[in-house]
Each structure stands twice: as structure tokens, then as C-alpha cells.
Tab-separated table of C-alpha atoms in Angstrom:
chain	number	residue	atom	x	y	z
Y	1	UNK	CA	0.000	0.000	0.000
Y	2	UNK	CA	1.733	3.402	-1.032
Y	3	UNK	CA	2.019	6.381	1.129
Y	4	UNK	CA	-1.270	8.485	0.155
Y	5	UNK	CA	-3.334	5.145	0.508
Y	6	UNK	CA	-2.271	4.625	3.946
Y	7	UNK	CA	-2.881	8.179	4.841
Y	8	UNK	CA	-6.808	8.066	3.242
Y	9	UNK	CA	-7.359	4.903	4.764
Y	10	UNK	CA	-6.802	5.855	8.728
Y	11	UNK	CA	-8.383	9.309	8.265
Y	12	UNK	CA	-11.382	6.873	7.408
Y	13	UNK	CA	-10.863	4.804	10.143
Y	14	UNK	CA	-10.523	7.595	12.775
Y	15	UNK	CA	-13.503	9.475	11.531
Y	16	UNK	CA	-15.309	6.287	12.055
Y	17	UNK	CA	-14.280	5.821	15.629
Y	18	UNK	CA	-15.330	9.294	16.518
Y	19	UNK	CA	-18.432	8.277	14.763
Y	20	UNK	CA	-18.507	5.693	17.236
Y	21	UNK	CA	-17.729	7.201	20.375
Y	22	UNK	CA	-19.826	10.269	19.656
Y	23	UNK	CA	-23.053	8.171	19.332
Y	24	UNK	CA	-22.380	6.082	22.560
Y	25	UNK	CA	-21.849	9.359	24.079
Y	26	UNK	CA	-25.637	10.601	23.215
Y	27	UNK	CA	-26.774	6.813	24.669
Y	28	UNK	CA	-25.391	7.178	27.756
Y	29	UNK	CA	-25.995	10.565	28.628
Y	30	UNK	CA	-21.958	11.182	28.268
Y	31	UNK	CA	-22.188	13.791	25.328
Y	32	UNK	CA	-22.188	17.218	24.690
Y	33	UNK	CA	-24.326	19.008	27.848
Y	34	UNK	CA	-27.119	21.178	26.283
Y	35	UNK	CA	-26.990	24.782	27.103
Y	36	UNK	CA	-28.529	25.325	30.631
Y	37	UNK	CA	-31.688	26.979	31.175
Y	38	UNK	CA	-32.071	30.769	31.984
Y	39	UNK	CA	-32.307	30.977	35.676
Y	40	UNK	CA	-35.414	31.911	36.936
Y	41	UNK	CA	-34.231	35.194	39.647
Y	42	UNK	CA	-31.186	37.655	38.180
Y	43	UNK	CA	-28.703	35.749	36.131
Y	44	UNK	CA	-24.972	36.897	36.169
Y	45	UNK	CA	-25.611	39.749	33.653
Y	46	UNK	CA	-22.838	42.464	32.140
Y	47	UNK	CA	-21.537	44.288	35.357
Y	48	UNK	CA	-22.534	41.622	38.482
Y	49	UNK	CA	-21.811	38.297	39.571
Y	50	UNK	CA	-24.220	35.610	40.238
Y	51	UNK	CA	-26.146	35.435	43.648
Y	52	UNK	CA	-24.429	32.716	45.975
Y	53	UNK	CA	-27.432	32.812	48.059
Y	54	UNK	CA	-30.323	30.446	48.200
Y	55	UNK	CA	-31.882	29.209	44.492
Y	56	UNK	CA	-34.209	31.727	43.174
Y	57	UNK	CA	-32.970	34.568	45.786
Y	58	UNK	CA	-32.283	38.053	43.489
Y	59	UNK	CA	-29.639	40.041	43.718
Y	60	UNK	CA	-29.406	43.293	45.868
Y	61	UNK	CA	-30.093	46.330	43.490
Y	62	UNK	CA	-27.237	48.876	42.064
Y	63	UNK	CA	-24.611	46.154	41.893
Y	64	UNK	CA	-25.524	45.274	38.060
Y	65	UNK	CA	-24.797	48.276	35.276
Y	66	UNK	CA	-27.183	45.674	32.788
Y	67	UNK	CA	-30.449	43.777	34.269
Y	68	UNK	CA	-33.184	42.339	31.993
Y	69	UNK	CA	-31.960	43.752	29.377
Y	70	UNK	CA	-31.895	47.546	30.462
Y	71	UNK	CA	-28.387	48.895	30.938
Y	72	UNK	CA	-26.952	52.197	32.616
Y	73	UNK	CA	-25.150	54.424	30.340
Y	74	UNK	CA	-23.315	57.598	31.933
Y	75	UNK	CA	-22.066	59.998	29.032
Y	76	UNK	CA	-19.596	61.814	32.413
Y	77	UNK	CA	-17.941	59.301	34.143
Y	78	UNK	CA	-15.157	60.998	34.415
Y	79	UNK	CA	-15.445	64.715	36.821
Y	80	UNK	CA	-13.563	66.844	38.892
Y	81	UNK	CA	-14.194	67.262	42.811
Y	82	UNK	CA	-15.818	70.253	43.951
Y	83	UNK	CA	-16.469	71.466	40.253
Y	84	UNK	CA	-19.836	71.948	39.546
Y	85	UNK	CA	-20.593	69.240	36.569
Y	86	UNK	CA	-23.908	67.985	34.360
Y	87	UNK	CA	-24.060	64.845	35.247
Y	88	UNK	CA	-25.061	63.188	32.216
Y	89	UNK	CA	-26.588	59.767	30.963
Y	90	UNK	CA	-28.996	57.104	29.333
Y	91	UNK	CA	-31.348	54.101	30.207
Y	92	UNK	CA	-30.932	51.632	26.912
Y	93	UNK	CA	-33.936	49.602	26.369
Y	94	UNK	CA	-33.696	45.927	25.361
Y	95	UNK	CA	-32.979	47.038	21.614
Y	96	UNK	CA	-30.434	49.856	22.648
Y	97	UNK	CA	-31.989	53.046	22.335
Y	98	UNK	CA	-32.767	55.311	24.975
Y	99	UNK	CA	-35.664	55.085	26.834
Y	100	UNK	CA	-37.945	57.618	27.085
Y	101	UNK	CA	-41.342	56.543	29.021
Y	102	UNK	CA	-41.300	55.686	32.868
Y	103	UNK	CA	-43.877	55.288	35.767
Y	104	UNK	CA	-43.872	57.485	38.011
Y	105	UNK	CA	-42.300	55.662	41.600
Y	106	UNK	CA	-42.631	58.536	44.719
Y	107	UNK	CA	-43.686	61.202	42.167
Y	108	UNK	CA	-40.509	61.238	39.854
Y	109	UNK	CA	-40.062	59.156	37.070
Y	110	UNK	CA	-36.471	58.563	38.142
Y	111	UNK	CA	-34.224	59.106	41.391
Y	112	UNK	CA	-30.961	58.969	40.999
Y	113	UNK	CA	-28.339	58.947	44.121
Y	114	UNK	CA	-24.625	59.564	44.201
Y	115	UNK	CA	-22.546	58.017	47.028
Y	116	UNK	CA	-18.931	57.286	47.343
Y	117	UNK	CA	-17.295	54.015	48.134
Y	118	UNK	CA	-16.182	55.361	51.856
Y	119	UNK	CA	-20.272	55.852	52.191
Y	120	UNK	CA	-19.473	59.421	53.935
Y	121	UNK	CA	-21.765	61.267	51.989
Y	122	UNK	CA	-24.956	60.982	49.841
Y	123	UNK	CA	-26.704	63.041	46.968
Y	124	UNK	CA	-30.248	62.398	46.329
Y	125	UNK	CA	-30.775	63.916	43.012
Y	126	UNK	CA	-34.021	64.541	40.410
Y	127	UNK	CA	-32.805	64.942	36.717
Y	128	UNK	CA	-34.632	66.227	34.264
Y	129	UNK	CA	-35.494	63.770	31.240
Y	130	UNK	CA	-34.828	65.223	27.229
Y	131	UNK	CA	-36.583	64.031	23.927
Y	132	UNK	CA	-33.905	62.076	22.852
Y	133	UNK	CA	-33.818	59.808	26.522
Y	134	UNK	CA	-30.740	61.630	27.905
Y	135	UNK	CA	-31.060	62.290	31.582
Y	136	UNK	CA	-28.876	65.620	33.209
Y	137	UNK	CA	-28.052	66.765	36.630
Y	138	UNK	CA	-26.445	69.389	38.052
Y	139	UNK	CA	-24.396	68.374	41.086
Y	140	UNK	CA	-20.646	68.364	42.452
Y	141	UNK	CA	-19.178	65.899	44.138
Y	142	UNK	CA	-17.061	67.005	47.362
Y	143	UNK	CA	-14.027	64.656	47.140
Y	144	UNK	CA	-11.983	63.357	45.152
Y	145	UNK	CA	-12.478	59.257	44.992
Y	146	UNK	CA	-14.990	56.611	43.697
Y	147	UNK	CA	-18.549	57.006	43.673
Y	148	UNK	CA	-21.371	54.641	42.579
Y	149	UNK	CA	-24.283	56.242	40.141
Y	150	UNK	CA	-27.563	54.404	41.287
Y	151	UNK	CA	-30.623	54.807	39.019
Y	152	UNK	CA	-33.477	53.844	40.544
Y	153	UNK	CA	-37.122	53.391	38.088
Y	154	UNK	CA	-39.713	51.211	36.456
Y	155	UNK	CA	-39.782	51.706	32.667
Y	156	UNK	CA	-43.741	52.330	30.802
Y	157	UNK	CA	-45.398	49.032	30.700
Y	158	UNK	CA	-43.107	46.936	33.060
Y	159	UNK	CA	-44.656	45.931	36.352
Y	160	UNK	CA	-41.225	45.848	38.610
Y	161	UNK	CA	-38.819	48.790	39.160
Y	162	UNK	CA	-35.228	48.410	38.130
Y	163	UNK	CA	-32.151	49.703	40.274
Y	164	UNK	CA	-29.183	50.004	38.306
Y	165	UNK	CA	-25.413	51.102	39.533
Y	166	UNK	CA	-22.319	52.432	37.265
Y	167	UNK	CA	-19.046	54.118	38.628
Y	168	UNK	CA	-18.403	57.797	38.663
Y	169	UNK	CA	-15.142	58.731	39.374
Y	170	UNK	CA	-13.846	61.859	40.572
Y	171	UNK	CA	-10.185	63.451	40.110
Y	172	UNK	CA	-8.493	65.136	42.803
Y	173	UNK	CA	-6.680	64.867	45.693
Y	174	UNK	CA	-8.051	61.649	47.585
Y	175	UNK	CA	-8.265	60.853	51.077
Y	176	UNK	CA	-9.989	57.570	52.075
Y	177	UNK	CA	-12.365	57.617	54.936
Y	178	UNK	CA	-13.261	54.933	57.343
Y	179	UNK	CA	-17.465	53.755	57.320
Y	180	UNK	CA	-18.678	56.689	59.310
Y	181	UNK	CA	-19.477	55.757	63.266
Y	182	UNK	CA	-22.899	57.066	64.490
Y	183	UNK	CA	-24.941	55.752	67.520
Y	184	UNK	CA	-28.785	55.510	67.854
Y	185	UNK	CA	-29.302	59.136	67.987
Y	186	UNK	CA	-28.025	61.660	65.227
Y	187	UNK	CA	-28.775	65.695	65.063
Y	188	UNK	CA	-28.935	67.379	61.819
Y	189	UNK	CA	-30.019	71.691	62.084
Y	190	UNK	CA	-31.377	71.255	65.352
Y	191	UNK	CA	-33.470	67.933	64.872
Y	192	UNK	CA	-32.576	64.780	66.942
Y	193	UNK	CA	-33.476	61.877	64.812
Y	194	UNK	CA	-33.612	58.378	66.558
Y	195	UNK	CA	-33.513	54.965	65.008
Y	196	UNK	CA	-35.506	51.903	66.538
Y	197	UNK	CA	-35.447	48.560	64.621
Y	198	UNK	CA	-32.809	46.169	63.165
Y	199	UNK	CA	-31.785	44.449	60.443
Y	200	UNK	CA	-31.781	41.118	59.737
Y	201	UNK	CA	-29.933	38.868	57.105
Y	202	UNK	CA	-33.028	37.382	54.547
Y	203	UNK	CA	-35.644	38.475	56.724
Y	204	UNK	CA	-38.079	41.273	56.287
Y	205	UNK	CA	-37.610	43.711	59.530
Y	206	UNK	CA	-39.113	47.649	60.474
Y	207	UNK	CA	-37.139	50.291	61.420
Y	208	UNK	CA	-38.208	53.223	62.466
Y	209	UNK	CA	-36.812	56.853	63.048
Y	210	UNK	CA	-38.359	59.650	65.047
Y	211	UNK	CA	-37.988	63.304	64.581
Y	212	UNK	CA	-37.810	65.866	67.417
Y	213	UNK	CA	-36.524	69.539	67.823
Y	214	UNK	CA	-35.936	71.071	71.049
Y	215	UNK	CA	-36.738	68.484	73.148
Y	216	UNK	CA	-40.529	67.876	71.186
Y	217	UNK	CA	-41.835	65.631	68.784
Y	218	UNK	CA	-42.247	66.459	65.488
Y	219	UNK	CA	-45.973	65.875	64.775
Y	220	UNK	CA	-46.116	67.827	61.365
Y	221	UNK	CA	-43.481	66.420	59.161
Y	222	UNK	CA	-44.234	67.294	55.507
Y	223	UNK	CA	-44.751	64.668	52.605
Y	224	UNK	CA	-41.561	64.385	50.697
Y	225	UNK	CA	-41.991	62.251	47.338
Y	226	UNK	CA	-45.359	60.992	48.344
Y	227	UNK	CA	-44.454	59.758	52.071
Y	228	UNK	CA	-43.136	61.534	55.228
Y	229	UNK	CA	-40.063	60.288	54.832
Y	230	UNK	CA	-37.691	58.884	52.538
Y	231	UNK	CA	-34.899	56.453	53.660
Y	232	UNK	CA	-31.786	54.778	51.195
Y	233	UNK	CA	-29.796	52.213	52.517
Y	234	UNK	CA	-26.447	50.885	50.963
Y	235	UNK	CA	-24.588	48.191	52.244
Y	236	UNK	CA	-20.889	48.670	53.027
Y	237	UNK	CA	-18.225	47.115	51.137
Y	238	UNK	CA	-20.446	47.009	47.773
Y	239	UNK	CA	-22.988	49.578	47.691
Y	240	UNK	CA	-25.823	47.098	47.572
Y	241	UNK	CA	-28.784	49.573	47.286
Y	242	UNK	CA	-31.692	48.150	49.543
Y	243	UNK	CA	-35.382	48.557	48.458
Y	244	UNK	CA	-37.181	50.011	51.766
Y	245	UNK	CA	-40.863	50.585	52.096
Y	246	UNK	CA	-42.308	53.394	54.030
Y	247	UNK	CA	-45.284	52.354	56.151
Y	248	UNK	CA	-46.182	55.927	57.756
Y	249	UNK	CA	-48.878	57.350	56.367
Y	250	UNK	CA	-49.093	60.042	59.391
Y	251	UNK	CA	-46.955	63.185	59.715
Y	252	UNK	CA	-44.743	61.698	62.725
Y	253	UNK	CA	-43.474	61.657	65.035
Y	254	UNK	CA	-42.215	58.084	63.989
Y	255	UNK	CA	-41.512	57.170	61.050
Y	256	UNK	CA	-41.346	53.378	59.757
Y	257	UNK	CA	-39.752	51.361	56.762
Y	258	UNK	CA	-39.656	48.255	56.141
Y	259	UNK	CA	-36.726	46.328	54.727
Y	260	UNK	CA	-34.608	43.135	54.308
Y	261	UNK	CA	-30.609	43.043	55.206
Y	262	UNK	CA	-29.095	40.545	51.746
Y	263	UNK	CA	-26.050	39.524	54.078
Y	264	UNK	CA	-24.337	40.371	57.366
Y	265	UNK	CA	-22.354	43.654	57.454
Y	266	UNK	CA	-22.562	46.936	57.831
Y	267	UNK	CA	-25.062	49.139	56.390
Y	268	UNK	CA	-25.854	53.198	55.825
Y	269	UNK	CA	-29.147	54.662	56.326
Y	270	UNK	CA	-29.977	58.031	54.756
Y	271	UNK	CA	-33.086	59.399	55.981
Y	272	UNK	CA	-34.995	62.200	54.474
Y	273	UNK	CA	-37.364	64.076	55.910
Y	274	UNK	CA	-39.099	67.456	55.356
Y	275	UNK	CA	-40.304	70.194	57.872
Y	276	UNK	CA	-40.711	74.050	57.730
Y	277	UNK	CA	-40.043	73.543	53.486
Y	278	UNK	CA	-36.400	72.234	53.936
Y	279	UNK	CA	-35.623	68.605	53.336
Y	280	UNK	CA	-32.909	66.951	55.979
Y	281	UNK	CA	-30.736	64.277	55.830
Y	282	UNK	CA	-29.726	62.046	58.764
Y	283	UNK	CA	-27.212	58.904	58.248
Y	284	UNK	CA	-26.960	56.107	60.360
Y	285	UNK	CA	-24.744	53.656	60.647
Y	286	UNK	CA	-26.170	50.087	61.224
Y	287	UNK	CA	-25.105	46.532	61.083
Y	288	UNK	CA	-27.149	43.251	61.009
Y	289	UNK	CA	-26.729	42.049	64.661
Y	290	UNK	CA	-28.470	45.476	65.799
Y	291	UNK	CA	-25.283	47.292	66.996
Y	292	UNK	CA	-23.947	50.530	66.238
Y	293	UNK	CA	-21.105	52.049	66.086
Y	294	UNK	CA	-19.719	52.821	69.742
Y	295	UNK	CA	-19.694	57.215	69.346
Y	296	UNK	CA	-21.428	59.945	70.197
Y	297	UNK	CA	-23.976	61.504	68.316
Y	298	UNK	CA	-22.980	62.686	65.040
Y	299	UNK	CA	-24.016	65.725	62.642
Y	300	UNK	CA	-25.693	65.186	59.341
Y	301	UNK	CA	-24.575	67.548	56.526
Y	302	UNK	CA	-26.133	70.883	55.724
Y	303	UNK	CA	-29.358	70.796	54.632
Y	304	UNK	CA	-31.032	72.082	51.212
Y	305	UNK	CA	-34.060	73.573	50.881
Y	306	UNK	CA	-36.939	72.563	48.869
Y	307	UNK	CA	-36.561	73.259	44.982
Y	308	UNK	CA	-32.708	73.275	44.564
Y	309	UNK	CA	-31.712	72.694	40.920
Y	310	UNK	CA	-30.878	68.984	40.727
Y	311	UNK	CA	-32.802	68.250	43.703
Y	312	UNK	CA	-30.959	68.404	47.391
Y	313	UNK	CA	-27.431	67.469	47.932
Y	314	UNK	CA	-25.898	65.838	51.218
């Protein structure tokens, strides 16, 4: 047998062993695994990993930049501390343009918040929405660092809000800060605000805050996007933005959320509230085992008063 007959004659024999082997694979189950199914809670999208937690459990919002299809786009990721800036970007749709119709959630189709990664301050921010889908906001951030963008809304026609997160990063001369301390009681322009509750890992818990000034309840706490008070919380270490329902539906003293801790750690609640037409901010500290931070009272940062361009800042 000469060279090139050899050579045609155990390519044919190999292709039929493969032949072989390939359909005893698909009898015993030993073949090529099909593609998995979609998973039924948040899959490990563009921008977040996949939940480690029980089957089915979602992920805290903010941590994806992409979720069901809807991705955060911010045309100024790049700013300068302590310069005024328009913070500028998009919500793409599931076929990439801009979106342009929301639901209103607490009277604005959007809310966007600004935090950095030390969690020492917060921005609660209302943009204003163009024709073409771009969203703008004037703010400034007040150090130089990393911050996390979160947009929080529910697009026309979907039934379940969205919250997604994208870095902002600001140049300048940085100094880290440790997780701020706070105890159970907090004074921001003359207002004591106190915080009752816990939180606790995978289970739904209320916390509530009350509002006093000199020494007196606050009975008359305005409505502030369609509740008498609004409260954020981010978890430390990742900026896991925490959905939190406000139960009040009287103007104080007490006001109550109600929320559910993803994981063990430390947390920080941002609280606002309105009274005499000024919205306030007060920040907690909190972790999961019901403990605070070990320090006297702290004091929340200036407030704004109501109709600021941009919304208020803290």
C-alpha cells in the first residue's frame, strides 16, 4: 500500500471511531451538555456576579450596570471634585436606544443617588429627562475618589422597578475615609433623629426613626416624594442599594420602613425628611446584629431647601 493510501485509509478509520464514540456518548448521557436553562431570579448579567445565596434569591439592586436587558449608560464618568458638573446619561432599552417613558415611583419618574465608596456622603438627586432619553443633573461631588451612580425606576409598561449602579469617578486629591461611626441618635439643624429597629440577614424587619426639635416631637413632618419620609440604605463594602418601604402614612413623630438586610455587614441609612419647606438628611450607621457604632452623636450635613436645581445634595 503506497504512502497516500495509507494516509486516506486511517483518516477513514478515525472518523469512524469518533463516529462511534460520539453516538455512545448521546446513549449514555456522556455527550455534549445542552446549554442550561435561563435561571429563573437575576442571572450573572454584564456588570454583576451571580447570587451565591439560596436558588431563586435576586440580587441586591445597584450592583448590576445591565439587568433584563436595560443597561446604565453615563455619558460623564469621568469629573472633577468640587467642580460643579452635568451629570449626564442614558437608560438603553432591550434594543439599545434610549428610553424615554417611565412610571412614576414617589412622584418622579427617576431618582438617581450619588454616594462614594467610603459611604461618607450621599446626593439624592431629580434629573430632568430630554426628547432624545438623555437624563442631566447638576451636582458636584465634594471629594476626590470613587462614587457609585444608582438609578433607581420602572420603565412604561413593566410591572417591577429596576435599580441600576455604574461608577463615577472623581479626580483630585483623595483621602480615604473609614465607614462613618454614628450611635442611635443623630442631630442634623437642630433635629434629633432616633432609630428603633434592626436588620436582619433574609428576613423582612421595620425600622423606624423619630424626629424631634428642642426636646418635642415632630408631629407635622411634611410629605416628601409621596411619604413623610424617605430612607436609602447601601450596604458597606459594595454599595448594595436596599429597596425600603415606608409604612407611615401620618406626619410623625415616627416614622417606619420596612426592609430586608441581603447579608451580614454593615449598612448606611440616609433618611430624608421634610419640615418648615427644607428637606434633611440624617445617616446612620447600622449593622445586622443590631449594633452601632460605639460614638457619640454625630451631625448630618447641611441641609437644602426645597426646589434646589438637581434636587438636594448631602
Amino acid at each position: 500500500m503506497n504512502t497516500a493510501l495509507r494516509i486516506t485509509a486511517f483518516t477513514a478509520g478515525l472518523a469512524a471511531a469518533f463516529g462511534l464514540a460520539l453516538g455512545v456518548g448521546h446513549a449514555t448521557g456522556g455527550g455534549p451538555s445542552p446549554e442550561p436553562a435561563a435561571h429563573a431570579g437575576h442571572a450573572a448579567a454584564a456588570g454583576g456576579p451571580a447570587s451565591p445565596g439560596v436558588p431563586g434569591e435576586h440580587l441586591p439592586g445597584g450592583l448590576q450596570i445591565s439587568e433584563r436587558g436595560y443597561t446604565l449608560s453615563v455619558d460623564t464618568p469621568f469629573v472633577t471634585a468640587g467642580s460643579p458638573t452635568d451629570l449626564r446619561f442614558r437608560i438603553l432599552g432591550t434594543d439599545g436606544k434610549p428610553v424615554t417613558a417611565y412610571q412614576q415611583q414617589h412622584e418622579k419618574d427617576l431618582h438617581l443617588i450619588v454616594a462614594p465608596r467610603d459611604l461618607s456622603t450621599f446626593q439624592h438627586l431629580h434629573p430632568t429627562l430630554a426628547a432624545d432619553g438623555t437624563w442631566s443633573a447638576p451636582t458636584a461631588v465634594p471629594a476626590a475618589g470613587e462614587y457609585r451612580v444608582f438609578a433607581d425606576f420602572t420603565p412604561a409598561g413593566q410591572s417591577e422597578g429596576l435599580t441600576l449602579g455604574a461608577d463615577l469617578h472623581a479626580a483630585g486629591d483623595l483621602r480615604p475615609s473609614p465607614l462613618p461611626e454614628t450611635g442611635r441618635t443623630v442631630t442634623v439643624d437642630g433635629y434629633t433623629v432616633t432609630l428603633g429597629g434592626d436588620l436582619t440577614p433574609g428576613r423582612s424587619g421595620r425600622l423606624t426613626l423619630s424626629v424631634s426639635k428642642d426636646g418635642k416631637p415632630v408631629t407635622d413632618l411634611q410629605p416628601y416624594l409621596g411619604a413623610y419620609g424617605h430612607l436609602v440604605a447601601l450596604r458597606a463594602g459594595d454599595l448594595a442599594y436596599l429597596h425600603v418601604h415606608p409604612d407611615t402614612t401620618v406626619p410623625g413623630p415616627e416614622i417606619a420602613f420596612t426592609t430586608t438586610a441581603p447579608s451580614n455587614g454593615a449598612y448606611r441609612l440616609f433618611l430624608d425628611f421634610k419640615h418648615g419647606d427644607t428637606v434633611r438628611t440624617a445617616a446612620f450607621t447600622l449593622t445586622t446584629d443590631g449594633t452601632t457604632a460605639p460614638a457619640t452623636p454625630a451631625a448630618a450635613p447641611t441641609a437644602h431647601p426645597t426646589g434646589e436645581a438637581g434636587g438636594h445634595q448631602h
